[in-house]
Amino acid sequence: MHLFYTPILHEQTVILPEEESKHAIKVLRLVKGNFVNLVDGSGGFYKATIEQDNPKKCVLRIVETVKQFGYRPFHIHVAVAPTKNIDRIEWFLEKATEIGVNQISFLLCERSERKQVNLDRLEKVVVSAMKQSVKAYKPVLTDIIPFKEFIKNIQPDNTYIAHLEEHDRTPLHRINLRDSACVLIGPEGDFSPAEIKLAYEKNIKPITLGNSRLRTETAALVACHTLNLLYEMKIA
């Protein structure tokens, strides 16, 4: 299956972005009359035929449309402090997109070693994983934001903080899920006691991801996978 990404599809005739056009014509050697598939990142899945096989602007004509392709009646949000080694957070983005996630936010915490991210580069990782796993919904990426600011705007009823302090914590797989869930994952040095205290004051609930001490990106992926399983069992 040849699958391409192009956002905001409203017309029957579509011009692929130059990078996607080059891949279609120069790499895959597709020609006029060949059929391809498109996703728009908002749930649209399209079948199209190549009208002009130009490697700079490949022109397609949509012949079949499926709306809300792969729609899931729940919302998974992972807010994570990006790791010092950005390759590790890119790995998480790739795998979380393949498994299924609606939104990923980046947190700037007291113990964060990375204070900024290249959102354009990370968007490309997500788009590639979305196409590879044949998904029509692209996860929303939110640029890095201070932890204190982030928790001001969350819904505490469906937000959970995973930390390593010796507090009473509920295993994530035992929580009573609502239609959406947000899990907060701290940096390599964990959330600070002050940040945990702030979360508690906001009525964010503490959780544990198991007995093992996990790397940041592993913890974020475990949270994503666990939430997917819980929701799938809930709607089964």
mmCIF file of C-alpha atoms in Angstrom:
data_model
loop_
_atom_site.group_PDB
_atom_site.id
_atom_site.type_symbol
_atom_site.label_atom_id
_atom_site.label_comp_id
_atom_site.label_asym_id
_atom_site.label_seq_id
_atom_site.Cartn_x
_atom_site.Cartn_y
_atom_site.Cartn_z
ATOM 1 C CA MET A 1 0.000 0.000 0.000
ATOM 2 C CA HIS A 2 1.389 3.403 -1.032
ATOM 3 C CA LEU A 3 0.233 5.816 1.660
ATOM 4 C CA PHE A 4 0.879 9.569 1.685
ATOM 5 C CA TYR A 5 0.079 12.343 4.130
ATOM 6 C CA THR A 6 -1.391 15.658 3.129
ATOM 7 C CA PRO A 7 -3.473 17.715 5.572
ATOM 8 C CA ILE A 8 -6.724 19.606 4.900
ATOM 9 C CA LEU A 9 -8.277 17.795 1.962
ATOM 10 C CA HIS A 10 -11.363 19.631 0.703
ATOM 11 C CA GLU A 11 -11.102 19.319 -3.075
ATOM 12 C CA GLN A 12 -11.220 16.322 -5.413
ATOM 13 C CA THR A 13 -7.862 17.348 -6.904
ATOM 14 C CA VAL A 14 -4.865 17.257 -4.568
ATOM 15 C CA ILE A 15 -1.239 18.312 -5.023
ATOM 16 C CA LEU A 16 1.166 16.377 -2.843
ATOM 17 C CA PRO A 17 3.819 18.366 -0.937
ATOM 18 C CA GLU A 18 7.162 18.394 -2.759
ATOM 19 C CA GLU A 19 8.794 15.880 -0.408
ATOM 20 C CA GLU A 20 5.911 13.422 -0.814
ATOM 21 C CA SER A 21 5.810 14.055 -4.594
ATOM 22 C CA LYS A 22 9.505 13.247 -4.927
ATOM 23 C CA HIS A 23 9.092 10.069 -2.897
ATOM 24 C CA ALA A 24 6.129 8.946 -5.007
ATOM 25 C CA ILE A 25 7.676 9.615 -8.420
ATOM 26 C CA LYS A 26 11.432 9.316 -7.933
ATOM 27 C CA VAL A 27 11.648 6.634 -5.213
ATOM 28 C CA LEU A 28 8.524 4.523 -5.734
ATOM 29 C CA ARG A 29 8.514 5.246 -9.489
ATOM 30 C CA LEU A 30 4.764 5.703 -9.619
ATOM 31 C CA VAL A 31 3.294 7.023 -12.865
ATOM 32 C CA LYS A 32 0.112 8.573 -14.179
ATOM 33 C CA GLY A 33 -2.848 6.253 -13.676
ATOM 34 C CA ASN A 34 -1.437 4.488 -10.603
ATOM 35 C CA PHE A 35 -3.588 4.403 -7.482
ATOM 36 C CA VAL A 36 -2.370 5.614 -4.090
ATOM 37 C CA ASN A 37 -3.871 6.189 -0.650
ATOM 38 C CA LEU A 38 -3.903 9.396 1.368
ATOM 39 C CA VAL A 39 -4.503 10.329 4.995
ATOM 40 C CA ASP A 40 -5.142 13.865 6.209
ATOM 41 C CA GLY A 41 -4.302 13.387 9.901
ATOM 42 C CA SER A 42 -7.879 14.240 10.907
ATOM 43 C CA GLY A 43 -9.492 10.878 10.248
ATOM 44 C CA GLY A 44 -9.831 11.070 6.477
ATOM 45 C CA PHE A 45 -8.612 8.121 4.394
ATOM 46 C CA TYR A 46 -8.674 8.526 0.619
ATOM 47 C CA LYS A 47 -8.044 6.505 -2.500
ATOM 48 C CA ALA A 48 -6.686 8.559 -5.392
ATOM 49 C CA THR A 49 -5.254 8.189 -8.857
ATOM 50 C CA ILE A 50 -2.205 10.035 -10.181
ATOM 51 C CA GLU A 51 -3.154 12.676 -12.769
ATOM 52 C CA GLN A 52 0.279 14.297 -13.217
ATOM 53 C CA ASP A 53 3.441 12.395 -12.241
ATOM 54 C CA ASN A 54 5.513 15.504 -11.529
ATOM 55 C CA PRO A 55 8.216 14.869 -8.882
ATOM 56 C CA LYS A 56 7.847 18.446 -7.571
ATOM 57 C CA LYS A 57 4.067 18.592 -7.464
ATOM 58 C CA CYS A 58 2.361 15.288 -8.044
ATOM 59 C CA VAL A 59 -1.312 15.888 -8.869
ATOM 60 C CA LEU A 60 -3.888 13.380 -7.646
ATOM 61 C CA ARG A 61 -7.622 12.939 -8.145
ATOM 62 C CA ILE A 62 -9.578 11.520 -5.217
ATOM 63 C CA VAL A 63 -11.903 8.691 -6.218
ATOM 64 C CA GLU A 64 -12.960 7.311 -2.831
ATOM 65 C CA THR A 65 -13.285 8.841 0.646
ATOM 66 C CA VAL A 66 -13.614 7.281 4.103
ATOM 67 C CA LYS A 67 -14.228 9.639 7.021
ATOM 68 C CA GLN A 68 -13.246 8.851 10.635
ATOM 69 C CA PHE A 69 -11.074 5.938 9.518
ATOM 70 C CA GLY A 70 -9.976 4.027 12.615
ATOM 71 C CA TYR A 71 -11.917 6.329 14.956
ATOM 72 C CA ARG A 72 -11.645 5.464 18.653
ATOM 73 C CA PRO A 73 -14.193 6.770 21.212
ATOM 74 C CA PHE A 74 -11.577 7.788 23.782
ATOM 75 C CA HIS A 75 -8.699 10.236 24.133
ATOM 76 C CA ILE A 76 -5.185 9.381 25.357
ATOM 77 C CA HIS A 77 -2.844 12.199 26.322
ATOM 78 C CA VAL A 78 0.728 11.647 27.519
ATOM 79 C CA ALA A 79 2.609 14.631 28.955
ATOM 80 C CA VAL A 80 6.309 13.842 29.250
ATOM 81 C CA ALA A 81 9.537 15.659 30.072
ATOM 82 C CA PRO A 82 11.762 15.166 26.986
ATOM 83 C CA THR A 83 14.994 13.283 27.578
ATOM 84 C CA LYS A 84 18.464 14.777 27.223
ATOM 85 C CA ASN A 85 19.107 12.332 24.357
ATOM 86 C CA ILE A 86 16.393 13.339 21.877
ATOM 87 C CA ASP A 87 16.699 9.998 20.053
ATOM 88 C CA ARG A 88 14.988 8.360 22.999
ATOM 89 C CA ILE A 89 11.992 10.688 22.865
ATOM 90 C CA GLU A 90 11.787 10.221 19.089
ATOM 91 C CA TRP A 91 11.643 6.463 19.715
ATOM 92 C CA PHE A 92 8.754 7.020 22.129
ATOM 93 C CA LEU A 93 6.892 9.210 19.621
ATOM 94 C CA GLU A 94 7.251 6.594 16.911
ATOM 95 C CA LYS A 95 6.048 3.701 19.056
ATOM 96 C CA ALA A 96 3.252 5.645 20.768
ATOM 97 C CA THR A 97 1.921 6.730 17.376
ATOM 98 C CA GLU A 98 1.945 3.136 16.159
ATOM 99 C CA ILE A 99 0.137 1.919 19.291
ATOM 100 C CA GLY A 100 -2.303 4.826 19.407
ATOM 101 C CA VAL A 101 -2.175 8.205 21.150
ATOM 102 C CA ASN A 102 -4.183 11.393 20.629
ATOM 103 C CA GLN A 103 -1.906 14.009 22.137
ATOM 104 C CA ILE A 104 1.646 14.305 23.420
ATOM 105 C CA SER A 105 2.764 17.328 25.434
ATOM 106 C CA PHE A 106 6.307 18.142 26.488
ATOM 107 C CA LEU A 107 6.955 19.270 30.062
ATOM 108 C CA LEU A 108 9.705 21.466 31.426
ATOM 109 C CA CYS A 109 10.323 20.277 34.988
ATOM 110 C CA GLU A 110 12.679 21.309 37.776
ATOM 111 C CA ARG A 111 14.997 18.397 37.018
ATOM 112 C CA SER A 112 14.707 18.546 33.225
ATOM 113 C CA GLU A 113 17.976 18.272 31.332
ATOM 114 C CA ARG A 114 16.377 19.259 28.010
ATOM 115 C CA LYS A 115 14.674 22.631 27.931
ATOM 116 C CA GLN A 116 13.539 22.796 24.302
ATOM 117 C CA VAL A 117 12.558 20.541 21.413
ATOM 118 C CA ASN A 118 12.539 20.868 17.631
ATOM 119 C CA LEU A 119 8.822 20.455 17.055
ATOM 120 C CA ASP A 120 9.144 20.376 13.246
ATOM 121 C CA ARG A 121 11.530 17.424 13.421
ATOM 122 C CA LEU A 122 9.308 15.588 15.910
ATOM 123 C CA GLU A 123 6.265 16.186 13.688
ATOM 124 C CA LYS A 124 8.082 14.365 10.883
ATOM 125 C CA VAL A 125 8.713 11.392 13.173
ATOM 126 C CA VAL A 126 5.013 11.253 14.031
ATOM 127 C CA VAL A 127 3.892 11.553 10.392
ATOM 128 C CA SER A 128 6.238 8.758 9.345
ATOM 129 C CA ALA A 129 4.944 6.481 12.118
ATOM 130 C CA MET A 130 1.338 7.379 11.293
ATOM 131 C CA LYS A 131 1.815 6.325 7.669
ATOM 132 C CA GLN A 132 3.759 3.192 8.582
ATOM 133 C CA SER A 133 1.000 2.018 10.928
ATOM 134 C CA VAL A 134 -1.810 3.062 8.516
ATOM 135 C CA LYS A 135 -3.505 5.557 10.792
ATOM 136 C CA ALA A 136 -5.635 8.479 9.654
ATOM 137 C CA TYR A 137 -5.383 10.494 12.868
ATOM 138 C CA LYS A 138 -2.139 12.351 13.589
ATOM 139 C CA PRO A 139 -1.304 12.839 17.262
ATOM 140 C CA VAL A 140 -1.234 16.471 18.372
ATOM 141 C CA LEU A 141 2.197 17.586 19.612
ATOM 142 C CA THR A 142 2.300 20.433 22.126
ATOM 143 C CA ASP A 143 5.526 22.410 22.493
ATOM 144 C CA ILE A 144 7.426 22.337 25.755
ATOM 145 C CA ILE A 145 5.698 24.122 28.636
ATOM 146 C CA PRO A 146 6.663 24.573 32.311
ATOM 147 C CA PHE A 147 5.090 21.933 34.527
ATOM 148 C CA LYS A 148 3.490 24.584 36.757
ATOM 149 C CA GLU A 149 1.775 26.176 33.759
ATOM 150 C CA PHE A 150 0.662 22.875 32.275
ATOM 151 C CA ILE A 151 -1.215 21.655 35.334
ATOM 152 C CA LYS A 152 -3.136 24.929 35.602
ATOM 153 C CA ASN A 153 -5.208 23.954 32.564
ATOM 154 C CA ILE A 154 -5.811 20.239 33.022
ATOM 155 C CA GLN A 155 -8.886 18.369 34.187
ATOM 156 C CA PRO A 156 -7.844 16.721 37.473
ATOM 157 C CA ASP A 157 -10.571 14.068 37.270
ATOM 158 C CA ASN A 158 -8.803 12.353 34.379
ATOM 159 C CA THR A 159 -5.153 13.296 35.021
ATOM 160 C CA TYR A 160 -2.591 11.037 36.700
ATOM 161 C CA ILE A 161 0.998 11.597 37.776
ATOM 162 C CA ALA A 162 3.497 8.726 37.680
ATOM 163 C CA HIS A 163 6.345 9.233 40.148
ATOM 164 C CA LEU A 164 8.739 7.176 42.265
ATOM 165 C CA GLU A 165 8.159 8.668 45.710
ATOM 166 C CA GLU A 166 7.037 6.267 48.444
ATOM 167 C CA HIS A 167 3.439 7.508 48.516
ATOM 168 C CA ASP A 168 0.183 5.618 48.150
ATOM 169 C CA ARG A 169 -0.126 5.126 44.409
ATOM 170 C CA THR A 170 -2.702 3.228 42.375
ATOM 171 C CA PRO A 171 -1.413 0.900 39.632
ATOM 172 C CA LEU A 172 -2.390 2.443 36.311
ATOM 173 C CA HIS A 173 -4.127 -0.720 35.165
ATOM 174 C CA ARG A 174 -6.554 -0.452 38.113
ATOM 175 C CA ILE A 175 -7.834 3.082 37.604
ATOM 176 C CA ASN A 176 -11.454 3.760 36.719
ATOM 177 C CA LEU A 177 -11.210 5.366 33.289
ATOM 178 C CA ARG A 178 -13.328 8.176 31.908
ATOM 179 C CA ASP A 179 -13.597 8.966 28.193
ATOM 180 C CA SER A 180 -10.181 10.615 28.290
ATOM 181 C CA ALA A 181 -7.019 10.194 30.334
ATOM 182 C CA CYS A 182 -3.797 12.149 30.718
ATOM 183 C CA VAL A 183 -0.668 10.677 32.316
ATOM 184 C CA LEU A 184 2.237 12.861 33.434
ATOM 185 C CA ILE A 185 5.746 11.411 33.106
ATOM 186 C CA GLY A 186 8.715 13.222 34.656
ATOM 187 C CA PRO A 187 12.358 13.623 33.580
ATOM 188 C CA GLU A 188 15.236 11.220 34.222
ATOM 189 C CA GLY A 189 15.498 12.452 37.823
ATOM 190 C CA ASP A 190 11.734 12.149 38.394
ATOM 191 C CA PHE A 191 9.394 14.941 39.406
ATOM 192 C CA SER A 192 10.624 17.012 42.339
ATOM 193 C CA PRO A 193 8.815 16.806 45.691
ATOM 194 C CA ALA A 194 7.541 20.346 45.093
ATOM 195 C CA GLU A 195 6.052 19.357 41.719
ATOM 196 C CA ILE A 196 4.391 16.291 43.215
ATOM 197 C CA LYS A 197 2.954 18.464 45.978
ATOM 198 C CA LEU A 198 1.571 20.898 43.377
ATOM 199 C CA ALA A 199 -0.021 18.018 41.493
ATOM 200 C CA TYR A 200 -1.682 16.747 44.668
ATOM 201 C CA GLU A 201 -2.975 20.238 45.435
ATOM 202 C CA LYS A 202 -4.556 20.215 41.968
ATOM 203 C CA ASN A 203 -6.197 16.840 42.827
ATOM 204 C CA ILE A 204 -4.121 14.997 40.226
ATOM 205 C CA LYS A 205 -4.021 11.346 41.244
ATOM 206 C CA PRO A 206 -0.754 9.438 41.829
ATOM 207 C CA ILE A 207 -0.163 6.201 39.931
ATOM 208 C CA THR A 208 2.532 3.572 39.563
ATOM 209 C CA LEU A 209 3.559 1.759 36.386
ATOM 210 C CA GLY A 210 4.894 -1.291 38.209
ATOM 211 C CA ASN A 211 7.804 -2.332 40.387
ATOM 212 C CA SER A 212 10.567 -1.676 37.868
ATOM 213 C CA ARG A 213 12.383 1.640 37.666
ATOM 214 C CA LEU A 214 11.746 2.709 34.067
ATOM 215 C CA ARG A 215 13.506 5.170 31.807
ATOM 216 C CA THR A 216 11.433 8.239 30.972
ATOM 217 C CA GLU A 217 10.605 7.162 27.418
ATOM 218 C CA THR A 218 9.842 3.598 28.546
ATOM 219 C CA ALA A 219 7.501 4.839 31.269
ATOM 220 C CA ALA A 220 5.695 7.062 28.765
ATOM 221 C CA LEU A 221 5.254 4.155 26.352
ATOM 222 C CA VAL A 222 4.085 1.787 29.112
ATOM 223 C CA ALA A 223 1.472 4.372 30.124
ATOM 224 C CA CYS A 224 0.327 4.753 26.518
ATOM 225 C CA HIS A 225 0.089 0.996 25.986
ATOM 226 C CA THR A 226 -1.679 0.355 29.299
ATOM 227 C CA LEU A 227 -4.307 3.022 28.587
ATOM 228 C CA ASN A 228 -4.932 1.537 25.149
ATOM 229 C CA LEU A 229 -5.496 -1.907 26.639
ATOM 230 C CA LEU A 230 -7.796 -0.558 29.336
ATOM 231 C CA TYR A 231 -9.912 1.326 26.814
ATOM 232 C CA GLU A 232 -10.068 -1.602 24.404
ATOM 233 C CA MET A 233 -11.283 -3.886 27.206
ATOM 234 C CA LYS A 234 -13.771 -1.243 28.285
ATOM 235 C CA ILE A 235 -15.422 -0.959 24.860
ATOM 236 C CA ALA A 236 -15.107 -4.629 23.903
#
